[in-house]
Amino acid sequence: MRKILLMGNPNVGKSVVFSRLTGVYVIVSNYPGTTVEFRKGHMKLGKEQVEIIDVPGAYTLEPTCKAEEVAVEMLKETRPGDIVINIVDATNLERNLYLTLELMERETPVIVALNLWDETKHKGITIDVPGLERWLKVPVVPTVAVTGEGIKELVDRFPEARTPKIRKHTRLERWEDIGKIVKEVQTLVHHHHTFLERLQDLSVKPASGLPIAALVIYLAFKTIRFIGEGLIGYVCEPIFEFFTPFLMKLSVLLGSSGFLHDILIGKLIDGEIDFVQSFGLLTTGLFVPFGMVLPYIISFYLILSVLEDFGYLPRLAVLVDNIMHHMGLHGYAIIPTLLGLGCGVPGIMATRILESWRERFIAATLIAIALPCAALQAMIIGILGKYGSGPIATVYGTLFAVWFLLGLILNRFVSGFSPELLIEIPPYRLPPLRTLLKKVWMRVLGFLRDAVPIVLLGVLIVNILYILGVFDSIAAFTAPVITGLLGLPKEAIVAVLVGFLRKDVAVGMLVPLNLTVKQLIVGCVVLSMFFPCIATYIVLIKEVGWKGMLAATGIMILATILVGSLLNLLL
Amino acid sequence: MRQLPLTQMEEGRSGIVVEIMGGIGALRRLELLGVRVGRKITKISGMFMRGPVTVQVDHTQVGIGFGMASKVIVEVKE
């Protein structure tokens, strides 16, 4: 099958073009490095089926980072008949043409899409498209991928893709050529600064940027909580209450106890179904994912997506660069960190935007140990919320302290170097509501598809193991640590073990133990820090290797027991 | 005309990049983001305590770590 490669600088909209061509949705954001691995899809060209590949963004074919290495590899693998669509940010013609010129020196035929064409108008940029075509000797098509403008013409002109096969130039020669081309085809007229542009500048100046950042983070947390609680109180709980009588009938039908009853309904608490404690497949198994976690998944990803698509995150990266340096990272590590607050899997994957192994190891280890995922946070808020905001603040405060201190320690002891921040900061953009909702929906769908079956499986396994009495012997074995050091009842080990599967289910299992507030706090912190769920673990191994994973695991065990014991002593 | 490192330039001032000191790696990466010799850049902000510098080049803003920014020499009008 013929291949069509989408190549271009980071954050020019390659993934949007990919979605347009293939109909396959991929997550897109307004910051460089959203796509860290390539994706494949298909489209029909006449009667022919072709493969479309969304290549990670690259500024050059002489790689300066991992994403660029991937891009170069993919270009090398092309065969006769394959073509490259070079997607160019029309508002940054000069810088983007460097990659274009490099592509012209290669064998694979090229066609250029001048994307973000609509933005050139507001910015006072005029580009002479036929003129640019004459210079480059390949087709040039203006496009606005988000609206679909120009995509059809682009596809129609695929057969015209050509290999100019110019001789290999030096770096300086390329920049010289680019200077000439840009001078000839681009005219700039002065335009007045828009409100968004003024806001852009204010967001990175320390005097205004730091208050703005504090406000943004505060509002983000408040809104996430507000929407999450709202969905739980007004939508989820009423739905479950509506179904309670039916479940009670089923419970009676099953004889109120026995094997099948315990698996489906669970234990009755004072003769009633308790959605958190009963622990049957149809009660807790459904209530945890749909009644407690899903509302927070929706609200978290809604807010994260707004921040991503608006373009705020790279600016936050500039503001926190200083602090992150003390942790062996630079500011851009804030992006994997924030993604990790949603789920460890995309969080750790996103550490690929960092340049060195050392940075990736530190960032991934911190995500695995100190960052609770959204599902876990939802449960923490769910079970600690009724004791006021103090206990929740203690859990968050402890985890934040662990994150920061562990970063300081890792920075001292992990060898290697951490490069400096150097990032392109995209303009603020108002994301179309449809794009935004689609992104939230895809992430929610991911949760429903990947997490819910595992929650149910977890509940099932726990019930079966309980009935078989397996946990008693394990509990006796681990009691010295769990009870002696952490001050939790020895049965809490079951929650720790279930944490391998799903953290949300694990926190839910603390409830039937009738813990004190202090024990709940210790339990939540220990469950957050100790072993991320299996999905996160696999990604961790993939990204930092076995050696890195073993080191991270050692640190994790030590840190968890230390912090848990300290909390037990101090609270 | 005087020459000074980007880190010492005042916020809001513009200047022409005259030299980028340091290794070829940093030089190439800066070039690819538009910060290269002969280009006019405007400093948007500099974070205190050796924080990164943000500059405007044409229609892009670029965040540059302090160490790297101190190696970018800019010529400004008095």
Coordinates of C-alpha atoms in Angstrom, one line a residue, chain A:
Chain A
M1 CA 0.0 0.0 0.0
R2 CA 1.3 3.5 -0.8
K3 CA 2.0 5.7 2.2
I4 CA 1.4 9.4 2.7
L5 CA 3.5 11.0 5.4
L6 CA 2.3 14.2 7.2
M7 CA 5.4 16.1 8.1
G8 CA 6.0 19.5 9.5
N9 CA 7.2 21.6 12.5
P10 CA 5.5 20.9 15.9
N11 CA 2.1 22.5 16.5
V12 CA 1.3 23.4 12.8
G13 CA -1.8 21.1 12.8
K14 CA -0.6 17.9 11.3
S15 CA -2.9 15.8 13.5
V16 CA -5.9 18.0 12.5
V17 CA -5.1 17.3 8.8
F18 CA -4.7 13.6 9.7
S19 CA -8.2 13.5 11.2
R20 CA -9.6 15.4 8.2
L21 CA -8.1 12.9 5.8
T22 CA -8.7 9.6 7.6
G23 CA -11.7 10.4 9.8
V24 CA -9.7 8.9 12.7
Y25 CA -9.7 11.1 15.7
V26 CA -6.5 12.0 17.4
I27 CA -5.9 14.2 20.4
V28 CA -4.8 17.7 19.3
S29 CA -3.7 20.6 21.5
N30 CA -2.2 24.0 21.1
Y31 CA 1.3 23.2 22.2
P32 CA 4.3 21.7 20.4
G33 CA 4.8 18.0 21.1
T34 CA 1.2 16.8 21.5
T35 CA 2.0 13.9 19.1
V36 CA 5.0 12.0 20.4
E37 CA 4.5 8.8 18.5
F38 CA 3.2 8.3 15.0
R39 CA -0.3 7.2 14.1
K40 CA -1.6 5.4 11.1
G41 CA -4.9 5.7 9.3
H42 CA -6.3 5.1 5.9
M43 CA -8.1 7.0 3.1
K44 CA -9.4 6.3 -0.4
L45 CA -7.8 8.0 -3.3
G46 CA -10.1 7.2 -6.1
K47 CA -10.2 3.4 -6.0
E48 CA -6.9 3.1 -4.2
Q49 CA -6.6 2.6 -0.5
V50 CA -3.6 4.6 0.9
E51 CA -2.0 4.7 4.3
I52 CA -1.8 8.1 6.0
I53 CA 0.9 8.5 8.7
D54 CA 0.9 11.3 11.3
V55 CA 4.6 11.9 12.0
P56 CA 5.7 13.7 15.2
G57 CA 6.6 17.3 14.6
A58 CA 10.2 18.1 13.5
Y59 CA 12.0 21.4 12.9
T60 CA 14.8 19.6 11.0
L61 CA 15.8 16.3 9.5
E62 CA 19.1 16.5 11.5
P63 CA 17.5 15.3 14.7
T64 CA 17.8 17.4 17.9
C65 CA 15.3 15.3 20.0
K66 CA 13.6 12.0 20.1
A67 CA 10.5 13.0 18.2
E68 CA 12.7 14.3 15.3
E69 CA 14.6 10.9 15.3
V70 CA 11.3 9.1 14.8
A71 CA 10.4 11.5 12.0
V72 CA 13.7 10.9 10.1
E73 CA 13.4 7.2 10.5
M74 CA 9.9 7.2 9.0
L75 CA 11.1 9.3 6.1
K76 CA 13.9 6.8 5.4
E77 CA 11.4 4.0 5.3
T78 CA 9.5 5.5 2.4
R79 CA 9.4 3.6 -1.0
P80 CA 8.8 4.8 -4.5
G81 CA 5.1 5.9 -4.9
D82 CA 5.0 7.3 -1.3
I83 CA 4.6 11.0 -0.8
V84 CA 5.2 13.6 1.9
I85 CA 2.7 16.3 2.7
N86 CA 4.7 19.0 4.3
I87 CA 2.5 21.0 6.6
V88 CA 3.7 24.5 7.0
D89 CA 2.5 27.2 9.5
A90 CA 1.7 30.1 7.1
T91 CA 2.2 32.5 10.0
N92 CA 5.8 31.4 10.5
L93 CA 6.8 30.8 6.9
E94 CA 10.5 31.5 7.4
R95 CA 11.1 29.1 10.2
N96 CA 9.0 26.4 8.7
L97 CA 10.7 26.5 5.3
Y98 CA 13.9 25.1 6.7
L99 CA 12.3 21.6 7.0
T100 CA 10.7 22.2 3.6
L101 CA 14.1 22.8 2.0
E102 CA 15.6 19.8 3.7
L103 CA 12.7 17.7 2.3
M104 CA 13.4 18.9 -1.2
E105 CA 16.9 17.5 -1.0
R106 CA 15.4 14.0 -0.4
E107 CA 14.0 11.5 -2.8
T108 CA 10.4 11.4 -1.6
P109 CA 7.9 13.7 -3.6
V110 CA 6.6 16.6 -1.6
I111 CA 3.4 18.7 -1.6
V112 CA 3.1 21.7 0.7
A113 CA 0.0 22.6 2.7
L114 CA 0.1 26.2 3.9
N115 CA -1.9 25.6 7.0
L116 CA -3.4 28.2 9.5
W117 CA -4.1 30.2 6.4
D118 CA -7.0 32.1 8.2
E119 CA -4.6 33.4 10.8
T120 CA -2.4 35.1 8.3
K121 CA -5.2 37.6 7.6
H122 CA -5.5 38.8 11.2
K123 CA -1.8 39.0 11.5
G124 CA -1.3 41.2 8.4
I125 CA 0.7 38.6 6.5
T126 CA 0.2 38.2 2.7
I127 CA 1.8 35.2 0.9
D128 CA 2.1 35.0 -2.9
V129 CA 1.2 31.4 -3.3
P130 CA 2.0 31.0 -7.0
G131 CA 5.3 32.8 -6.3
L132 CA 6.1 30.3 -3.6
E133 CA 5.2 27.4 -5.9
R134 CA 7.6 28.7 -8.5
W135 CA 10.4 28.9 -5.9
L136 CA 9.8 25.5 -4.4
K137 CA 8.8 23.7 -7.7
V138 CA 6.2 21.7 -5.8
P139 CA 2.5 22.3 -5.3
V140 CA 1.5 24.7 -2.5
V141 CA -2.1 24.7 -1.2
P142 CA -3.4 27.1 1.4
T143 CA -5.4 25.2 4.0
V144 CA -7.4 25.8 7.2
A145 CA -7.4 22.3 8.7
V146 CA -9.7 23.0 11.6
T147 CA -12.5 24.1 9.2
G148 CA -11.6 21.8 6.4
E149 CA -10.9 24.7 4.0
G150 CA -8.5 23.7 1.2
I151 CA -8.3 20.0 2.2
K152 CA -10.1 18.9 -0.9
E153 CA -7.8 20.8 -3.2
L154 CA -4.9 19.4 -1.3
V155 CA -6.1 15.9 -1.9
D156 CA -6.9 16.6 -5.6
R157 CA -3.3 17.8 -6.1
F158 CA -1.6 14.7 -4.5
P159 CA -0.6 13.4 -7.9
E160 CA 1.3 16.6 -8.6
A161 CA 3.7 16.0 -5.7
R162 CA 7.2 16.3 -7.0
T163 CA 10.8 15.7 -6.1
P164 CA 12.8 18.8 -7.0
K165 CA 15.9 16.8 -5.8
I166 CA 18.0 19.9 -5.3
R167 CA 21.6 19.3 -4.2
K168 CA 22.4 18.9 -0.5
H169 CA 22.9 22.4 1.0
T170 CA 24.7 23.5 4.1
R171 CA 22.8 25.0 7.0
L172 CA 23.8 28.5 6.1
E173 CA 23.0 28.1 2.5
R174 CA 19.5 27.0 3.4
W175 CA 18.9 30.0 5.6
E176 CA 20.2 32.2 2.8
D177 CA 17.8 30.7 0.4
I178 CA 15.0 31.0 2.8
G179 CA 15.8 34.7 3.3
K180 CA 15.5 35.2 -0.5
I181 CA 12.3 33.3 -0.8
V182 CA 10.6 35.0 2.1
K183 CA 11.6 38.4 0.9
E184 CA 10.0 37.8 -2.4
V185 CA 6.8 36.0 -1.6
Q186 CA 5.8 37.4 1.8
T187 CA 4.6 41.0 2.7
L188 CA 3.9 42.1 6.1
V189 CA 1.6 45.0 7.1
H190 CA 1.6 46.4 10.6
H191 CA -1.4 45.3 12.6
H192 CA -2.8 46.4 15.9
H193 CA -2.3 44.2 18.9
T194 CA -5.4 42.3 19.7
F195 CA -6.7 41.6 23.2
L196 CA -5.4 38.0 23.1
E197 CA -2.0 39.2 22.0
R198 CA -1.8 41.6 24.9
L199 CA -3.0 38.8 27.2
Q200 CA -0.2 36.6 25.8
D201 CA 2.5 39.1 26.8
L202 CA 0.9 39.6 30.3
S203 CA 0.9 35.9 30.9
V204 CA 4.7 35.5 30.7
K205 CA 5.7 38.7 32.5
P206 CA 6.5 37.8 36.1
A207 CA 4.6 40.7 37.7
S208 CA 1.4 39.9 35.9
G209 CA 2.1 36.3 34.9
L210 CA 2.4 34.8 38.4
P211 CA -0.9 36.2 39.7
I212 CA -2.5 35.1 36.5
A213 CA -1.1 31.6 37.0
A214 CA -2.3 31.4 40.6
L215 CA -5.7 32.5 39.5
V216 CA -5.8 30.0 36.6
I217 CA -4.8 27.1 38.8
Y218 CA -7.2 28.2 41.6
L219 CA -10.1 28.5 39.2
A220 CA -9.2 25.3 37.5
F221 CA -9.4 23.3 40.8
K222 CA -12.6 25.1 41.9
T223 CA -14.3 24.5 38.5
I224 CA -13.3 20.8 38.4
R225 CA -14.7 20.3 41.9
F226 CA -17.8 22.3 41.1
I227 CA -18.7 20.4 38.0
G228 CA -17.7 17.1 39.5
E229 CA -19.8 17.6 42.6
G230 CA -22.7 18.9 40.5
L231 CA -22.7 15.9 38.2
I232 CA -22.5 13.5 41.2
G233 CA -25.3 15.3 43.2
Y234 CA -27.7 16.1 40.4
V235 CA -27.1 13.3 37.9
C236 CA -25.3 10.3 39.1
E237 CA -26.7 9.7 42.6
P238 CA -30.3 10.2 41.5
I239 CA -29.8 7.6 38.8
F240 CA -28.4 5.1 41.2
E241 CA -31.2 5.9 43.8
F242 CA -33.7 5.2 41.0
F243 CA -32.3 1.7 40.5
T244 CA -31.9 0.8 44.2
P245 CA -35.4 -0.7 44.5
F246 CA -34.7 -3.0 41.6
L247 CA -31.4 -4.1 43.1
M248 CA -33.1 -4.7 46.4
K249 CA -35.7 -7.0 44.7
L250 CA -32.9 -8.8 43.0
S251 CA -31.2 -9.2 46.4
V252 CA -34.3 -10.7 47.9
L253 CA -34.6 -12.9 44.9
L254 CA -31.1 -14.2 45.4
G255 CA -31.9 -15.0 49.0
S256 CA -30.1 -12.0 50.6
S257 CA -26.8 -13.9 50.9
G258 CA -24.8 -16.7 49.4
F259 CA -22.2 -17.0 46.7
L260 CA -24.1 -15.4 43.7
H261 CA -25.6 -12.7 45.9
D262 CA -22.2 -11.7 47.3
I263 CA -20.7 -11.5 43.8
L264 CA -23.6 -9.5 42.2
I265 CA -24.9 -7.4 45.1
G266 CA -22.3 -7.8 47.8
K267 CA -22.9 -7.5 51.5
L268 CA -25.9 -5.7 52.8
I269 CA -25.2 -3.0 55.3
D270 CA -27.9 -2.9 58.0
G271 CA -30.1 -4.8 55.5
E272 CA -29.7 -2.2 52.8
I273 CA -27.5 -1.8 49.7
D274 CA -24.6 0.6 50.3
F275 CA -23.2 1.5 46.9
V276 CA -19.7 2.2 48.4
Q277 CA -19.4 -0.6 50.9
S278 CA -21.5 -3.5 49.5
F279 CA -18.9 -4.4 47.0
G280 CA -20.9 -6.4 44.5
L281 CA -20.5 -6.1 40.7
L282 CA -23.9 -4.4 40.3
T283 CA -23.6 -2.1 43.3
T284 CA -20.0 -0.9 44.0
G285 CA -18.7 -2.3 40.7
L286 CA -20.9 0.2 38.8
F287 CA -21.1 3.0 41.4
V288 CA -17.3 3.6 41.7
P289 CA -16.7 4.1 37.9
F290 CA -20.0 5.8 37.0
G291 CA -21.2 7.4 40.2
M292 CA -17.9 8.6 41.7
V293 CA -15.1 8.7 39.1
L294 CA -16.8 9.5 35.8
P295 CA -18.1 12.9 36.9
Y296 CA -14.5 14.0 37.8
I297 CA -13.0 12.5 34.6
I298 CA -15.5 14.7 32.7
S299 CA -14.8 17.8 34.6
F300 CA -11.0 17.3 34.8
Y301 CA -10.6 16.7 31.1
L302 CA -12.9 19.6 30.2
I303 CA -10.7 22.0 32.1
L304 CA -7.4 20.5 31.0
S305 CA -8.6 20.6 27.4
V306 CA -9.6 24.3 27.6
L307 CA -6.1 25.1 29.0
E308 CA -4.4 22.9 26.3
D309 CA -6.3 24.3 23.4
F310 CA -6.2 27.9 24.4
G311 CA -2.4 27.6 24.6
Y312 CA -1.8 28.4 28.2
L313 CA 0.4 25.4 29.1
P314 CA 3.7 26.6 27.4
R315 CA 3.3 29.9 29.2
L316 CA 2.9 28.1 32.5
A317 CA 6.1 26.2 31.6
V318 CA 8.0 29.5 31.3
L319 CA 6.7 30.6 34.7
V320 CA 7.6 27.4 36.6
D321 CA 10.9 26.8 34.8
N322 CA 12.8 28.1 37.8
I323 CA 11.3 25.8 40.3
M324 CA 11.5 22.8 38.0
H325 CA 15.2 23.3 37.5
H326 CA 15.7 22.4 41.2
M327 CA 14.1 19.1 40.5
G328 CA 16.3 18.3 37.5
L329 CA 13.6 19.2 35.0
H330 CA 12.8 22.3 33.0
G331 CA 9.5 24.1 32.7
Y332 CA 8.1 22.0 29.9
A333 CA 7.9 19.1 32.3
I334 CA 4.8 20.8 33.6
I335 CA 2.9 19.3 30.6
P336 CA 3.5 15.6 31.4
T337 CA 2.9 16.5 35.0
L338 CA -0.6 18.0 34.4
L339 CA -1.5 15.1 32.1
G340 CA -0.4 12.8 34.9
L341 CA -3.0 14.3 37.2
G342 CA -5.5 12.9 34.7
C343 CA -4.0 9.5 34.1
G344 CA -0.4 8.2 34.5
V345 CA -0.5 6.5 31.1
P346 CA -0.6 9.7 28.9
G347 CA 1.4 11.5 31.5
I348 CA 4.4 9.2 31.3
M349 CA 4.1 8.9 27.5
A350 CA 4.3 12.7 27.3
T351 CA 7.7 12.7 29.1
R352 CA 9.0 12.1 25.5
I353 CA 8.8 15.8 24.9
L354 CA 11.8 16.1 27.3
E355 CA 15.2 15.8 25.8
S356 CA 17.4 13.7 28.1
W357 CA 16.9 10.2 29.7
R358 CA 17.6 11.8 33.0
E359 CA 14.7 14.2 32.7
R360 CA 12.4 11.5 31.4
F361 CA 13.3 9.3 34.3
I362 CA 12.8 12.0 37.0
A363 CA 9.5 13.2 35.4
A364 CA 8.1 9.7 35.0
T365 CA 9.1 8.6 38.5
L366 CA 7.5 11.6 40.0
I367 CA 4.3 11.0 38.1
A368 CA 4.3 7.3 39.1
I369 CA 4.8 8.1 42.8
A370 CA 3.5 11.5 43.7
L371 CA 0.8 12.3 41.3
P372 CA -2.7 10.9 42.0
C373 CA -4.7 10.2 38.8
A374 CA -8.1 11.8 38.3
A375 CA -9.9 8.5 39.2
L376 CA -7.9 8.3 42.5
Q377 CA -8.5 12.0 43.3
A378 CA -12.2 11.6 42.7
M379 CA -12.3 8.7 45.3
I380 CA -10.2 10.7 47.8
I381 CA -12.5 13.6 47.5
G382 CA -15.5 11.3 47.6
I383 CA -14.6 9.5 50.9
L384 CA -12.8 12.4 52.7
G385 CA -15.1 15.2 51.5
K386 CA -17.6 14.6 54.4
Y387 CA -14.9 15.5 57.0
G388 CA -14.5 19.0 55.6
S389 CA -11.6 20.3 53.5
G390 CA -8.8 19.7 56.1
P391 CA -8.2 16.0 55.5
I392 CA -8.3 16.5 51.7
A393 CA -5.8 19.4 52.0
T394 CA -3.5 17.2 54.1
V395 CA -3.5 14.5 51.5
Y396 CA -2.8 16.9 48.6
G397 CA -0.3 18.9 50.7
T398 CA 1.6 15.7 51.6
L399 CA 1.7 14.5 48.0
F400 CA 2.8 17.9 46.8
A401 CA 5.6 17.9 49.3
V402 CA 6.6 14.4 48.3
W403 CA 6.6 15.5 44.6
F404 CA 8.8 18.5 45.3
L405 CA 11.2 16.8 47.8
L406 CA 11.6 13.7 45.8
G407 CA 12.4 15.9 42.8
L408 CA 15.1 17.7 44.8
I409 CA 16.6 14.4 45.9
L410 CA 16.5 12.8 42.4
N411 CA 18.1 15.9 41.0
R412 CA 21.1 15.3 43.3
F413 CA 21.5 11.6 42.8
V414 CA 20.5 10.8 39.2
S415 CA 23.4 11.1 36.9
G416 CA 23.3 12.7 33.5
F417 CA 22.4 16.2 32.4
S418 CA 19.3 18.2 32.1
P419 CA 19.2 20.6 29.2
E420 CA 17.7 24.0 29.4
L421 CA 14.2 25.2 28.4
L422 CA 13.8 26.1 24.8
I423 CA 10.3 26.1 23.5
E424 CA 8.1 27.7 21.0
I425 CA 5.2 29.4 22.6
P426 CA 2.1 29.3 20.4
P427 CA -0.4 32.1 20.2
Y428 CA -3.5 32.0 22.3
R429 CA -6.3 30.5 20.2
L430 CA -10.0 30.3 21.0
P431 CA -10.8 26.6 20.4
P432 CA -14.1 25.9 18.6
L433 CA -16.6 24.4 21.1
R434 CA -17.1 21.3 19.0
T435 CA -13.4 20.5 18.8
L436 CA -13.2 20.9 22.6
L437 CA -16.2 18.7 23.4
K438 CA -15.0 16.1 20.9
K439 CA -11.7 15.9 22.7
V440 CA -13.3 15.6 26.1
W441 CA -15.6 13.0 24.8
M442 CA -12.8 10.9 23.3
R443 CA -10.9 11.0 26.6
V444 CA -14.1 10.0 28.5
L445 CA -14.7 7.2 26.0
G446 CA -11.1 6.1 26.7
F447 CA -11.9 5.9 30.4
L448 CA -15.1 3.9 29.8
R449 CA -13.4 1.5 27.4
D450 CA -10.1 1.0 29.3
A451 CA -11.0 1.5 33.0
V452 CA -14.6 0.3 33.5
P453 CA -13.9 -3.4 32.6
I454 CA -10.9 -3.4 34.9
V455 CA -13.0 -2.0 37.8
L456 CA -15.5 -4.8 37.3
L457 CA -12.8 -7.4 37.0
G458 CA -11.1 -6.0 40.2
V459 CA -14.4 -6.2 42.2
L460 CA -15.0 -9.8 40.9
I461 CA -11.5 -11.0 41.8
V462 CA -11.6 -9.4 45.2
N463 CA -14.9 -11.1 46.0
I464 CA -13.6 -14.5 44.8
L465 CA -10.4 -14.2 46.8
Y466 CA -12.3 -13.2 49.9
I467 CA -14.6 -16.2 49.6
L468 CA -11.5 -18.4 49.1
G469 CA -9.9 -16.8 52.2
V470 CA -6.6 -16.0 50.4
F471 CA -6.3 -12.6 51.9
D472 CA -6.1 -13.8 55.5
S473 CA -2.7 -15.4 55.1
I474 CA -1.3 -12.4 53.1
A475 CA -2.7 -10.0 55.7
A476 CA -1.0 -11.9 58.5
F477 CA 2.3 -11.7 56.6
T478 CA 2.2 -8.0 55.9
A479 CA 0.7 -6.9 59.2
P480 CA 4.1 -5.7 60.7
V481 CA 4.3 -3.0 58.1
I482 CA 0.6 -2.2 57.6
T483 CA -0.3 -2.2 61.2
G484 CA 3.0 -1.6 62.9
L485 CA 4.3 1.2 60.8
L486 CA 1.3 2.7 59.0
G487 CA -1.2 2.2 61.8
L488 CA -3.8 0.7 59.5
P489 CA -5.8 -2.5 60.1
K490 CA -4.1 -5.5 58.6
E491 CA -6.9 -6.0 56.1
A492 CA -5.9 -2.8 54.4
I493 CA -3.3 -4.8 52.5
V494 CA -6.1 -6.0 50.3
A495 CA -6.7 -2.4 49.2
V496 CA -3.0 -2.0 48.5
L497 CA -3.0 -5.1 46.3
V498 CA -6.1 -4.1 44.4
G499 CA -4.3 -0.8 43.7
F500 CA -2.3 -2.7 41.1
L501 CA -5.5 -3.1 39.1
R502 CA -7.3 0.1 39.8
K503 CA -6.6 2.8 42.3
D504 CA -10.2 4.0 42.5
V505 CA -11.4 0.5 43.6
A506 CA -8.6 0.4 46.1
V507 CA -9.6 3.6 47.8
G508 CA -13.2 2.4 47.8
M509 CA -12.0 -0.7 49.8
L510 CA -10.9 1.5 52.7
V511 CA -14.5 2.4 53.4
P512 CA -15.7 -0.9 54.8
L513 CA -12.8 -1.0 57.2
N514 CA -14.4 1.7 59.4
L515 CA -11.2 3.8 59.6
T516 CA -10.6 6.9 61.6
V517 CA -10.0 10.1 59.7
K518 CA -6.3 9.8 60.4
Q519 CA -6.2 6.3 59.1
L520 CA -8.1 7.3 56.0
I521 CA -5.6 10.1 55.3
V522 CA -2.7 7.6 55.7
G523 CA -4.5 5.1 53.6
C524 CA -5.1 7.6 50.7
V525 CA -1.5 8.8 50.7
V526 CA -0.1 5.2 50.8
L527 CA -2.5 4.1 48.0
S528 CA -1.5 7.2 45.9
M529 CA 2.2 6.6 46.3
F530 CA 2.6 2.8 46.3
F531 CA 2.8 1.1 43.0
P532 CA 0.9 2.8 40.2
C533 CA -1.8 0.7 38.5
I534 CA -0.6 -2.0 36.1
A535 CA -1.4 0.1 33.0
T536 CA 0.9 2.9 34.2
Y537 CA 3.5 0.4 35.2
I538 CA 3.7 -1.0 31.7
V539 CA 4.1 2.5 30.2
L540 CA 6.8 3.2 32.8
I541 CA 8.8 0.2 31.7
K542 CA 8.4 1.2 28.1
E543 CA 9.6 4.7 28.6
V544 CA 12.5 4.3 31.1
G545 CA 13.5 0.7 30.6
W546 CA 13.8 -2.2 33.1
K547 CA 16.7 -0.5 34.9
G548 CA 14.8 2.7 35.3
M549 CA 11.7 0.9 36.4
L550 CA 13.5 -1.1 39.1
A551 CA 15.1 2.1 40.4
A552 CA 11.8 3.9 40.4
T553 CA 10.2 0.9 42.2
G554 CA 12.9 0.9 45.0
I555 CA 12.4 4.6 45.5
M556 CA 8.7 4.1 45.6
I557 CA 8.7 1.4 48.3
L558 CA 11.1 3.4 50.5
A559 CA 9.2 6.7 50.0
T560 CA 5.8 5.2 50.6
I561 CA 6.7 3.5 53.9
L562 CA 8.7 6.5 55.1
V563 CA 5.9 9.0 54.4
G564 CA 3.1 6.7 55.6
S565 CA 4.9 6.0 58.9
L566 CA 5.7 9.7 59.4
L567 CA 2.0 10.7 58.8
N568 CA 1.0 7.9 61.3
L569 CA 3.4 9.4 63.9
L570 CA 2.7 13.1 63.3
L571 CA -1.1 13.3 62.7

